[in-house]
Coordinates of C-alpha atoms in Angstrom, one line a residue:
M1 CA -13.8 -16.1 8.5
N2 CA -11.5 -14.5 6.0
M3 CA -13.1 -13.0 2.9
H4 CA -11.9 -12.3 -0.6
P5 CA -11.7 -9.0 -2.5
F6 CA -15.0 -7.6 -3.8
E7 CA -17.0 -10.1 -1.8
G8 CA -20.7 -10.0 -1.5
T9 CA -23.0 -10.1 1.5
L10 CA -25.1 -13.2 0.9
N11 CA -23.8 -15.0 4.0
A12 CA -24.9 -12.1 6.2
V13 CA -28.5 -13.2 5.8
G14 CA -27.8 -16.9 6.0
L15 CA -28.3 -17.7 2.3
R16 CA -25.2 -19.7 1.6
R17 CA -25.1 -22.0 -1.4
S18 CA -22.7 -24.3 -3.2
G19 CA -22.7 -26.5 -6.3
R20 CA -21.8 -25.9 -9.9
F21 CA -20.0 -22.7 -9.2
R22 CA -17.3 -24.8 -7.6
R23 CA -17.6 -27.8 -9.8
F24 CA -15.8 -26.2 -12.7
E25 CA -12.9 -25.1 -10.5
W26 CA -9.6 -26.8 -11.5
R27 CA -7.6 -27.9 -8.5
G28 CA -3.8 -27.4 -8.5
G29 CA -0.9 -26.0 -6.6
G30 CA 0.1 -22.4 -6.2
G31 CA -3.3 -21.0 -5.5
F32 CA -4.1 -19.9 -9.1
A33 CA -6.1 -21.4 -11.9
G34 CA -4.9 -23.5 -14.9
K35 CA -1.9 -25.0 -13.1
S36 CA -3.2 -28.6 -12.4
V37 CA -2.0 -31.6 -14.4
P38 CA -5.5 -32.6 -15.4
R39 CA -6.2 -29.2 -16.8
R40 CA -3.0 -29.1 -18.9
L41 CA -3.6 -32.6 -20.2
F42 CA -7.1 -31.6 -21.3
L43 CA -5.9 -28.5 -23.1
R44 CA -3.1 -30.4 -24.8
A45 CA -5.4 -33.1 -26.0
A46 CA -7.9 -30.5 -27.3
A47 CA -5.1 -28.7 -29.1
L48 CA -3.7 -31.9 -30.7
L49 CA -7.2 -33.0 -31.7
L50 CA -7.8 -29.6 -33.5
L51 CA -4.4 -29.9 -35.3
I52 CA -5.3 -33.4 -36.4
A53 CA -8.7 -32.2 -37.6
F54 CA -7.0 -29.6 -39.7
G55 CA -4.6 -32.2 -41.0
V56 CA -1.7 -30.2 -39.8
P57 CA 1.6 -31.8 -38.6
G58 CA 4.1 -30.2 -36.2
P59 CA 6.0 -27.4 -37.9
A60 CA 9.3 -29.2 -37.5
E61 CA 8.4 -31.6 -40.2
G62 CA 8.7 -28.9 -42.8
Q63 CA 11.1 -26.7 -41.0
D64 CA 13.7 -29.4 -40.5
Q65 CA 14.0 -30.1 -44.2
L66 CA 15.3 -26.6 -44.8
P67 CA 18.8 -25.4 -44.2
A68 CA 18.7 -23.4 -40.9
A69 CA 20.7 -20.7 -42.5
R70 CA 18.0 -19.9 -45.1
V71 CA 15.4 -19.6 -42.3
R72 CA 17.7 -17.5 -40.2
N73 CA 18.4 -15.1 -43.1
H74 CA 14.7 -14.6 -43.7
I75 CA 14.1 -13.7 -40.1
K76 CA 17.1 -11.4 -40.1
S77 CA 15.8 -9.7 -43.3
F78 CA 12.4 -9.2 -41.6
H79 CA 14.2 -7.3 -38.8
A80 CA 16.4 -5.3 -41.1
A81 CA 13.5 -4.2 -43.3
N82 CA 11.5 -3.1 -40.2
R83 CA 8.4 -5.0 -41.5
Q84 CA 5.2 -4.7 -39.5
H85 CA 3.3 -7.6 -41.0
V86 CA 3.7 -11.2 -41.7
R87 CA 1.5 -12.3 -44.6
G88 CA -0.9 -9.5 -43.9
V89 CA -1.0 -10.3 -40.2
A90 CA 0.0 -7.3 -37.9
I91 CA 3.0 -8.0 -35.7
S92 CA 2.3 -6.0 -32.5
S93 CA 5.5 -6.7 -30.5
I94 CA 8.2 -5.5 -32.9
P95 CA 10.6 -4.0 -30.2
I96 CA 10.8 -7.0 -27.9
L97 CA 10.4 -9.5 -30.8
S98 CA 13.5 -8.0 -32.5
K99 CA 15.5 -8.2 -29.2
L100 CA 14.5 -11.9 -28.8
Y101 CA 15.7 -12.9 -32.3
S102 CA 18.8 -10.8 -32.0
A103 CA 19.7 -12.6 -28.7
N104 CA 19.0 -15.9 -30.5
K105 CA 21.3 -14.9 -33.4
Y106 CA 18.2 -14.8 -35.6
N107 CA 17.7 -18.6 -35.4
P108 CA 14.1 -19.9 -35.2
L109 CA 12.8 -19.8 -31.6
W110 CA 10.2 -22.6 -31.9
V111 CA 12.3 -25.6 -32.9
D112 CA 11.2 -27.6 -29.8
S113 CA 7.9 -29.4 -30.3
E114 CA 7.0 -29.3 -26.6
A115 CA 7.4 -25.5 -26.5
R116 CA 5.1 -25.2 -29.5
D117 CA 2.5 -27.6 -28.0
Q118 CA 2.4 -25.6 -24.8
L119 CA 2.0 -22.3 -26.7
V120 CA -1.0 -23.8 -28.6
Q121 CA -2.4 -25.0 -25.2
A122 CA -2.0 -21.5 -23.8
V123 CA -3.8 -19.9 -26.8
F124 CA -6.8 -22.3 -26.3
A125 CA -6.7 -21.6 -22.6
V126 CA -7.1 -17.8 -22.9
K127 CA -10.8 -18.4 -23.7
D128 CA -11.2 -19.4 -20.0
D129 CA -9.8 -16.0 -19.1
G130 CA -12.4 -14.2 -21.2
L131 CA -10.0 -13.5 -24.1
D132 CA -10.3 -14.5 -27.7
P133 CA -7.8 -17.0 -29.1
E134 CA -8.0 -15.3 -32.5
D135 CA -6.3 -12.3 -31.0
Y136 CA -3.2 -14.5 -30.8
H137 CA -3.2 -15.6 -34.5
L138 CA -4.8 -19.0 -33.9
S139 CA -6.4 -19.3 -37.4
D140 CA -3.4 -17.7 -39.1
L141 CA -1.0 -20.1 -37.4
L142 CA -3.1 -23.2 -38.3
N143 CA -3.5 -22.0 -41.9
L144 CA 0.2 -21.4 -42.2
Q145 CA 1.0 -24.8 -40.7
A146 CA -1.3 -26.4 -43.3
E147 CA 0.5 -24.5 -46.1
I148 CA 3.8 -25.8 -44.9
R149 CA 2.5 -29.3 -44.6
D150 CA 0.9 -29.3 -48.1
S151 CA 3.9 -27.9 -49.9
V152 CA 5.8 -30.4 -52.0
K153 CA 9.0 -28.5 -51.1
P154 CA 8.9 -26.6 -47.8
D155 CA 9.1 -22.8 -48.4
T156 CA 11.7 -20.9 -46.5
E157 CA 9.6 -17.8 -46.0
A158 CA 6.6 -19.8 -44.8
V159 CA 8.7 -21.6 -42.2
A160 CA 10.3 -18.4 -41.0
D161 CA 7.0 -16.5 -41.0
F162 CA 5.4 -19.3 -38.9
D163 CA 8.2 -18.8 -36.3
L164 CA 7.7 -15.1 -36.3
L165 CA 3.9 -15.5 -35.8
L166 CA 4.5 -17.9 -32.9
T167 CA 6.8 -15.4 -31.3
D168 CA 4.4 -12.5 -31.6
C169 CA 1.7 -14.7 -30.3
F170 CA 3.8 -15.6 -27.2
I171 CA 4.7 -11.9 -26.5
R172 CA 1.2 -10.8 -27.0
L173 CA -0.1 -13.5 -24.6
A174 CA 2.4 -12.4 -22.0
C175 CA 1.4 -8.8 -22.3
H176 CA -2.4 -9.4 -22.2
L177 CA -2.2 -11.9 -19.3
S178 CA 0.0 -9.5 -17.4
Y179 CA -1.9 -6.2 -17.8
G180 CA -5.0 -6.9 -19.9
K181 CA -5.8 -6.6 -23.6
V182 CA -7.5 -3.3 -23.2
N183 CA -5.3 -0.3 -22.4
P184 CA -7.0 1.4 -19.4
R185 CA -5.2 4.6 -20.1
I186 CA -7.2 5.0 -23.3
L187 CA -10.4 4.7 -21.3
N188 CA -9.1 6.8 -18.4
P189 CA -6.2 9.2 -19.2
A190 CA -5.6 9.8 -15.5
W191 CA -4.9 6.0 -14.9
N192 CA -1.9 5.6 -12.6
F193 CA -1.7 1.9 -12.0
G194 CA 1.8 1.5 -13.4
C195 CA 4.1 -1.4 -14.0
S196 CA 6.4 -3.0 -11.4
I197 CA 9.9 -2.6 -12.8
S198 CA 12.4 -5.3 -12.1
E199 CA 16.1 -5.5 -12.7
G200 CA 15.6 -8.8 -14.6
D201 CA 16.5 -9.2 -18.3
I202 CA 13.2 -9.9 -20.0
V203 CA 14.8 -11.3 -23.2
T204 CA 16.6 -13.9 -21.1
V205 CA 13.4 -14.7 -19.2
L206 CA 11.4 -15.2 -22.4
L207 CA 14.1 -17.2 -24.1
N208 CA 14.5 -19.5 -21.0
A209 CA 10.7 -20.1 -21.0
I210 CA 10.9 -21.2 -24.6
R211 CA 14.1 -23.2 -24.4
S212 CA 13.1 -25.0 -21.2
S213 CA 9.7 -26.0 -22.6
N214 CA 8.0 -24.0 -19.8
V215 CA 5.8 -21.9 -21.9
F216 CA 2.4 -22.8 -20.5
D217 CA 3.4 -22.5 -16.9
F218 CA 5.3 -19.3 -17.5
L219 CA 2.2 -17.7 -19.2
D220 CA -0.1 -19.1 -16.5
C221 CA 2.0 -17.5 -13.7
L222 CA 1.4 -14.0 -15.3
K223 CA -2.3 -14.1 -14.4
P224 CA -3.4 -12.5 -11.2
R225 CA -2.8 -14.9 -8.3
V226 CA -5.7 -14.0 -6.2
P227 CA -8.9 -16.0 -5.4
Y228 CA -11.1 -13.4 -7.0
Y229 CA -9.6 -14.0 -10.4
R230 CA -9.7 -17.8 -10.1
K231 CA -13.3 -17.8 -9.0
L232 CA -14.3 -15.5 -11.9
R233 CA -12.8 -18.0 -14.3
T234 CA -14.8 -20.7 -12.7
A235 CA -18.0 -18.6 -13.0
L236 CA -17.3 -17.9 -16.6
A237 CA -17.1 -21.6 -17.3
V238 CA -20.4 -22.2 -15.5
Y239 CA -22.3 -19.5 -17.4
R240 CA -20.9 -20.7 -20.7
E241 CA -22.1 -24.2 -19.9
I242 CA -25.6 -22.7 -19.2
R243 CA -25.4 -21.0 -22.7
R244 CA -24.4 -24.3 -24.3
S245 CA -27.4 -26.0 -22.7
G246 CA -29.7 -23.4 -24.2
G247 CA -29.9 -20.7 -21.5
W248 CA -33.3 -19.9 -20.0
K249 CA -36.7 -19.0 -21.4
P250 CA -37.9 -15.4 -20.8
I251 CA -40.6 -14.8 -18.2
P252 CA -43.5 -12.5 -19.3
E253 CA -43.0 -9.1 -17.9
D254 CA -46.6 -8.9 -16.9
A255 CA -46.5 -12.2 -15.0
R256 CA -48.1 -12.1 -11.6
F257 CA -46.5 -14.0 -8.7
V258 CA -48.2 -14.5 -5.4
K259 CA -46.9 -16.8 -2.7
G260 CA -49.2 -19.8 -2.2
E261 CA -50.8 -19.4 -5.6
C262 CA -50.1 -21.5 -8.7
S263 CA -49.2 -20.3 -12.2
P264 CA -47.5 -21.7 -15.3
H265 CA -45.1 -18.8 -15.0
V266 CA -43.8 -20.2 -11.8
V267 CA -42.4 -23.1 -13.8
L268 CA -40.3 -20.7 -15.9
L269 CA -39.3 -18.9 -12.7
R270 CA -38.1 -22.1 -11.1
Q271 CA -36.1 -23.1 -14.2
R272 CA -34.4 -19.7 -14.3
L273 CA -33.5 -19.7 -10.6
S274 CA -32.3 -23.3 -10.7
L275 CA -29.8 -22.6 -13.5
T276 CA -28.0 -20.1 -11.4
E277 CA -28.5 -22.1 -8.2
D278 CA -30.6 -19.5 -6.5
L279 CA -33.2 -22.2 -6.1
T280 CA -31.7 -25.5 -4.9
E281 CA -34.9 -27.3 -3.7
Q282 CA -37.8 -28.4 -5.9
G283 CA -41.3 -28.8 -4.5
D284 CA -43.9 -31.4 -5.5
N285 CA -45.9 -28.8 -7.5
P286 CA -43.8 -27.0 -10.1
E287 CA -46.5 -24.3 -10.6
L288 CA -46.7 -23.4 -6.9
F289 CA -45.0 -20.3 -5.5
D290 CA -43.9 -21.8 -2.2
D291 CA -41.3 -21.0 0.5
E292 CA -38.4 -22.3 -1.5
V293 CA -39.2 -20.3 -4.6
E294 CA -39.5 -17.2 -2.4
L295 CA -36.1 -17.9 -0.9
G296 CA -34.7 -18.3 -4.4
V297 CA -36.1 -14.9 -5.4
V298 CA -34.5 -13.3 -2.4
R299 CA -31.2 -14.9 -3.2
F300 CA -31.4 -13.7 -6.8
K301 CA -32.3 -10.1 -5.7
I302 CA -29.5 -9.9 -3.1
R303 CA -27.0 -11.1 -5.7
N304 CA -28.1 -8.5 -8.1
H305 CA -28.4 -5.6 -5.7
L306 CA -32.2 -5.5 -5.9
G307 CA -32.9 -5.6 -2.2
I308 CA -34.2 -8.4 0.0
D309 CA -38.0 -7.9 -0.6
P310 CA -39.3 -11.2 -2.1
T311 CA -41.9 -9.3 -4.1
I312 CA -41.3 -9.8 -7.9
R313 CA -41.8 -6.5 -9.7
R314 CA -41.2 -5.7 -13.3
T315 CA -37.6 -4.6 -12.6
T316 CA -36.9 -8.1 -11.1
V317 CA -38.3 -9.8 -14.2
V318 CA -36.2 -7.6 -16.4
E319 CA -33.1 -8.8 -14.6
L320 CA -34.2 -12.4 -14.6
N321 CA -34.7 -12.2 -18.4
R322 CA -31.3 -10.8 -19.3
P323 CA -29.7 -13.2 -21.7
V324 CA -26.9 -15.4 -20.4
E325 CA -24.6 -13.6 -22.8
Y326 CA -25.1 -10.4 -20.7
W327 CA -23.7 -12.2 -17.6
I328 CA -20.9 -13.8 -19.5
D329 CA -19.8 -10.4 -20.8
K330 CA -20.0 -8.9 -17.3
I331 CA -17.7 -11.6 -16.0
R332 CA -15.3 -11.1 -18.9
I333 CA -15.2 -7.3 -18.3
N334 CA -14.2 -7.9 -14.7
L335 CA -11.6 -10.5 -15.5
E336 CA -10.0 -7.8 -17.6
R337 CA -10.2 -5.3 -14.8
A338 CA -8.6 -7.8 -12.5
R339 CA -5.7 -8.1 -14.9
W340 CA -5.3 -4.3 -14.8
V341 CA -4.8 -4.0 -11.1
L342 CA -4.6 -7.3 -9.1
H343 CA -0.9 -8.1 -9.7
N344 CA 2.0 -7.9 -7.2
L345 CA -0.2 -6.9 -4.3
P346 CA 1.6 -6.1 -1.1
S347 CA 0.8 -8.1 2.0
D348 CA -0.9 -5.1 3.7
Y349 CA -3.2 -2.7 1.8
V350 CA -6.6 -1.0 1.6
I351 CA -9.0 -1.6 -1.3
V352 CA -11.9 0.8 -2.0
D353 CA -14.4 -1.2 -4.0
I354 CA -16.3 1.7 -5.7
A355 CA -19.1 -0.2 -7.4
G356 CA -19.6 -2.5 -4.5
F357 CA -19.7 0.3 -1.9
F358 CA -17.2 -1.3 0.5
V359 CA -13.7 -0.7 1.8
Y360 CA -11.4 -3.5 2.9
V361 CA -8.2 -3.7 5.0
Y362 CA -5.8 -6.5 4.3
R363 CA -3.1 -7.8 6.6
N364 CA -0.8 -10.5 5.4
Q365 CA -3.1 -10.7 2.3
E366 CA -6.1 -11.6 4.4
I367 CA -9.1 -9.3 5.0
V368 CA -9.2 -8.2 8.7
W369 CA -11.8 -5.4 8.4
R370 CA -14.4 -4.0 6.1
S371 CA -16.9 -1.1 6.2
R372 CA -19.7 0.2 4.0
I373 CA -18.8 3.4 2.1
Q374 CA -20.5 6.2 0.1
V375 CA -18.8 7.1 -3.2
G376 CA -19.2 9.8 -5.9
G377 CA -22.4 10.0 -7.9
P378 CA -22.5 9.5 -11.7
F379 CA -21.7 13.2 -12.2
R380 CA -18.9 13.4 -9.5
Q381 CA -17.4 10.0 -10.0
T382 CA -14.8 8.6 -7.6
P383 CA -11.7 7.9 -9.8
S384 CA -9.7 4.7 -9.9
F385 CA -6.1 5.1 -8.8
R386 CA -3.4 3.9 -6.5
S387 CA -1.6 5.8 -3.7
K388 CA -0.5 5.5 -0.1
I389 CA -2.3 6.7 3.0
D390 CA 0.5 8.7 4.8
H391 CA -1.5 10.5 7.6
L392 CA -4.9 11.1 9.1
V393 CA -6.4 14.2 10.6
L394 CA -8.7 14.1 13.6
N395 CA -11.2 17.0 13.7
P396 CA -10.2 18.1 10.2
N397 CA -11.1 21.4 8.7
W398 CA -12.9 21.2 5.4
T399 CA -12.1 23.3 2.4
A400 CA -15.0 23.3 -0.1
P401 CA -13.8 21.6 -3.4
P402 CA -14.6 23.1 -6.9
G403 CA -17.5 20.7 -7.5
V404 CA -19.3 21.7 -4.3
L405 CA -18.6 25.4 -5.0
D406 CA -20.1 25.3 -8.5
V407 CA -23.0 23.1 -7.8
L408 CA -24.1 24.2 -4.3
I409 CA -22.3 27.1 -2.6
L410 CA -21.9 29.7 -5.2
P411 CA -25.5 29.5 -6.5
E412 CA -26.8 29.7 -2.9
A413 CA -24.4 32.6 -2.1
C414 CA -25.7 34.5 -5.1
K415 CA -29.3 34.2 -3.9
N416 CA -28.5 34.8 -0.2
P417 CA -25.6 37.0 0.8
E418 CA -25.7 35.5 4.3
Y419 CA -25.5 31.9 3.1
V420 CA -21.7 31.5 3.5
S421 CA -21.7 32.8 7.1
Q422 CA -24.8 30.8 8.0
E423 CA -23.2 27.6 6.9
G424 CA -20.2 28.2 9.1
F425 CA -17.6 29.0 6.4
T426 CA -14.6 31.2 6.9
V427 CA -13.5 32.9 3.7
L428 CA -9.7 33.1 3.3
D429 CA -7.7 35.0 0.6
A430 CA -4.6 33.7 -1.1
G431 CA -2.5 34.7 1.9
G432 CA -4.7 32.9 4.4
K433 CA -6.3 36.1 5.8
A434 CA -10.0 36.1 6.7
V435 CA -12.3 38.1 4.3
D436 CA -15.8 39.4 5.1
P437 CA -18.1 37.3 2.8
S438 CA -20.7 40.1 2.6
R439 CA -18.2 42.2 0.6
I440 CA -17.8 39.6 -2.1
D441 CA -19.7 39.7 -5.4
W442 CA -20.3 35.9 -5.5
A443 CA -22.0 36.2 -8.9
A444 CA -18.8 37.4 -10.5
Y445 CA -17.0 34.1 -9.9
S446 CA -17.0 30.4 -10.7
A447 CA -15.0 27.8 -8.8
K448 CA -12.1 28.2 -11.3
T449 CA -11.9 32.0 -10.9
L450 CA -12.8 32.4 -7.2
P451 CA -9.7 33.9 -5.5
F452 CA -10.8 32.7 -2.1
R453 CA -10.9 29.5 -0.1
L454 CA -14.0 28.6 1.9
R455 CA -13.0 26.6 5.0
M456 CA -15.3 25.1 7.6
G457 CA -13.9 24.2 11.1
P458 CA -14.5 21.0 13.1
G459 CA -18.0 20.4 14.3
P460 CA -21.1 18.3 13.8
T461 CA -21.9 19.8 10.4
N462 CA -18.4 19.5 8.9
P463 CA -18.7 17.1 5.9
M464 CA -15.4 15.5 6.8
G465 CA -16.8 14.4 10.2
A466 CA -14.4 13.4 12.9
V467 CA -11.5 12.0 10.8
K468 CA -10.0 12.4 7.3
F469 CA -7.5 9.9 5.7
S470 CA -5.0 11.6 3.4
F471 CA -3.1 10.1 0.5
P472 CA -1.4 12.0 -2.4
N473 CA -3.5 12.3 -5.5
E474 CA -4.3 14.8 -8.2
F475 CA -8.1 14.4 -7.7
Q476 CA -8.3 15.9 -4.2
I477 CA -9.9 12.6 -3.0
F478 CA -9.9 11.5 0.6
L479 CA -11.5 8.8 2.8
H480 CA -13.4 10.5 5.6
D481 CA -16.1 10.4 8.2
T482 CA -19.5 12.0 7.5
P483 CA -22.4 13.3 9.5
D484 CA -24.8 11.8 7.0
R485 CA -25.0 8.4 8.7
D486 CA -28.5 7.3 7.5
A487 CA -27.3 7.1 3.9
F488 CA -25.2 4.0 4.8
N489 CA -28.4 2.0 5.0
D490 CA -29.1 2.6 1.3
M491 CA -28.1 -0.3 -1.1
Q492 CA -26.9 2.1 -3.8
R493 CA -24.5 4.6 -2.1
A494 CA -23.2 6.7 -5.0
F495 CA -24.1 10.3 -4.0
S496 CA -21.0 12.0 -2.7
F497 CA -19.0 14.6 -4.5
G498 CA -16.2 12.1 -5.3
C499 CA -14.6 11.5 -1.9
V500 CA -15.2 8.3 -0.1
R501 CA -17.3 8.4 3.1
V502 CA -16.6 5.6 5.5
E503 CA -19.2 4.2 7.9
K504 CA -16.7 3.2 10.6
P505 CA -13.8 5.7 10.3
L506 CA -12.4 5.5 13.8
E507 CA -12.0 1.7 13.5
L508 CA -10.1 2.3 10.3
A509 CA -7.9 4.9 12.0
E510 CA -7.1 2.4 14.8
L511 CA -6.2 -0.3 12.3
L512 CA -4.0 2.0 10.2
L513 CA -2.1 3.4 13.2
N514 CA -1.6 -0.1 14.4
D515 CA -0.2 0.9 17.8
P516 CA -2.5 -0.3 20.6
S517 CA -0.3 1.2 23.3
R518 CA -0.9 4.7 22.0
W519 CA -3.8 4.8 19.6
R520 CA -6.7 2.7 20.9
I521 CA -10.1 3.8 19.7
E522 CA -11.0 5.2 23.1
R523 CA -8.0 7.6 22.8
L524 CA -9.1 8.7 19.3
L525 CA -12.6 9.4 20.6
E526 CA -11.2 11.6 23.4
I527 CA -9.3 13.7 20.8
T528 CA -12.4 14.1 18.6
R529 CA -14.3 15.5 21.5
T530 CA -11.9 18.4 21.8
Q531 CA -12.8 19.5 18.2
K532 CA -9.2 20.7 17.7
P533 CA -7.5 19.5 14.5
Q534 CA -4.7 17.0 15.1
A535 CA -2.7 15.4 12.3
I536 CA -1.2 11.9 13.0
H537 CA 1.4 10.4 10.6
L538 CA 1.3 6.7 9.9
P539 CA 4.5 5.0 11.0
H540 CA 4.3 3.0 7.7
P541 CA 2.3 4.5 4.9
M542 CA -0.5 2.1 3.8
P543 CA -1.0 1.3 0.1
I544 CA -4.5 2.1 -1.1
M545 CA -6.2 1.2 -4.3
L546 CA -9.5 2.6 -5.5
V547 CA -11.0 0.1 -8.0
Y548 CA -14.2 -0.3 -10.0
M549 CA -15.5 -3.8 -10.3
T550 CA -19.1 -4.7 -11.2
V551 CA -18.9 -8.4 -10.2
L552 CA -18.1 -9.4 -6.7
V553 CA -17.4 -13.0 -5.5
E554 CA -18.1 -14.7 -2.2
Q555 CA -15.7 -17.1 -0.6
D556 CA -17.8 -20.1 -1.7
G557 CA -17.9 -18.8 -5.3
T558 CA -21.3 -17.1 -5.2
L559 CA -21.4 -14.2 -7.6
F560 CA -22.8 -10.7 -6.9
F561 CA -23.5 -8.5 -9.9
R562 CA -23.4 -4.8 -9.2
D563 CA -25.0 -1.9 -11.0
D564 CA -22.6 -0.2 -13.5
V565 CA -23.3 3.1 -11.8
Y566 CA -20.7 5.0 -13.8
E567 CA -21.6 3.2 -17.1
R568 CA -18.0 2.1 -17.7
D569 CA -18.7 -1.6 -18.6
K570 CA -19.8 -0.8 -22.2
A571 CA -16.5 0.8 -23.2
V572 CA -14.4 -2.0 -21.7
L573 CA -16.5 -4.7 -23.5
K574 CA -16.3 -2.9 -26.8
A575 CA -12.5 -2.6 -26.6
L576 CA -12.3 -6.2 -25.3
N577 CA -14.2 -7.5 -28.3
E578 CA -12.3 -5.5 -30.9
R579 CA -9.5 -7.2 -32.8
N580 CA -6.3 -6.1 -31.1
E581 CA -3.4 -5.0 -33.3
M582 CA -1.0 -3.8 -30.6
V583 CA 0.3 -4.9 -27.3
S584 CA -1.8 -2.9 -25.0
Y585 CA 0.0 -1.6 -21.9
P586 CA 2.0 0.5 -21.6
G587 CA 2.4 0.3 -25.3
A588 CA 4.4 -1.1 -28.2
N589 CA 6.9 1.7 -27.9
E590 CA 7.6 0.9 -24.3
P591 CA 8.3 -2.8 -24.3
D592 CA 10.5 -2.8 -21.3
G593 CA 7.7 -1.4 -19.1
W594 CA 5.5 -4.5 -19.1
A595 CA 8.4 -6.8 -20.0
H596 CA 10.4 -6.1 -16.8
A597 CA 7.2 -6.5 -14.8
I598 CA 6.8 -9.9 -16.3
T599 CA 10.3 -10.7 -15.1
S600 CA 9.3 -9.7 -11.5
R601 CA 6.6 -12.5 -11.6
K602 CA 8.5 -15.2 -13.5

């Protein structure tokens, strides 16, 4: 059975479920959400109803009563004056907006009512993506429409400003749906997930979308086209429906739950578990903690990374009592992260799911293999970045990285002059010549000032284990084997010094080499027994992405919430909730970066 990115493990213990987490999924062609005819009709009806409620006509009623030349001159003067605001509203897309109007000879862009209707639909629809319609001038557009409608004589500036706001809304939507509202480089200066640059002319593409009344579909196609994203949108709708129905009542933290016993608190527990479909069967006695309630508790604990023990402790009650808004925010945060990284994926690639502690291999965009991993601890975090695995090394040497030197080796060497030799390190100078470690004043150095390298050869204590997977990066991060096998049984596996330890590394090596005639796992095992280093270059470098997602999704839509081990969610949510004044990525001063990427997915 093929699995999706960032999937959970509920099926592994036979606790499959279905229901409302699929009921909200809109069906349509193309494999991505928001594309079906019923969905579009619903959004269009909602948009028109809101316009009617505001008493606002289509903008053409006022606009068409004005000479086009007057509107054109106002738009042209906006460009010439290098204005940054329209009626106090910040315009965030000046460079590309100017190019669009220049290509259109400064005529209004939104003269077609169908294109305008579709843009309004798209603004309403972004709420389903965890975004805020107000970031796209919704209230300002409606108010300006009303002003145009209520004017005895249509105002040239109002009509032109309305067109400018619509255009900025369109560009801003395109940017945020393509690469997220939040600029990941602000949160992580080392972020290297760049844009895909195409040879296409973005101005032509945007103009064609407007002129062909294809605005809604164009914007919809910019979202990640992966099941993970679609299913997160479905889950967001479900949790918002739970919120609309009143959410759940808190369970007293001192409540006592014993299987086979009755308690009024079991009623609250049943209600809570039923809302998220962890409990699907109801017994005759709502106060009885029976087998079904116990199974529901296990489901909930597995989905929330709390183990499989059915015992309800205080930590379990705390998680059960988190308000529904907490889970909504968690989903929104990960929809944003998906927009950062899940575009234009190759057919074959490796994903390291840092917060989920798994690594996946994809062939033809389907998962063919996965393995548990260990990642960096909170003080030695595994970074998020993209690269390509170009070679692997069997029986690798290990050179102690700066973090290990500062935290472990140098302090021990200061206390025990024999420590370095006892641990099996060879000390090498800058020229690669061996140095006697007993002659070094270890207390005089830090990792930054140490003029030596400490290298450990192949063997059972080498932290790299039997194989290392190399890919260019500035962080000195590898995927590798490890002698610390028992740690893979832990649920929370964030305790490495930043590198990624793989539970089944030789299986991964066989997959990446992809040459059964030469590199079967038996052959790889033979080489590892020699304990002699051997580098093997991949015939085709494999793209690899290290990503941080705190919500996983099963193929049937089941959600798995993971600990925010690096405490990154809060900063993303804060930025996501702030009013956005600029196009986010790569920036207002680099419009062609994201713009050409839009062209590549038109």
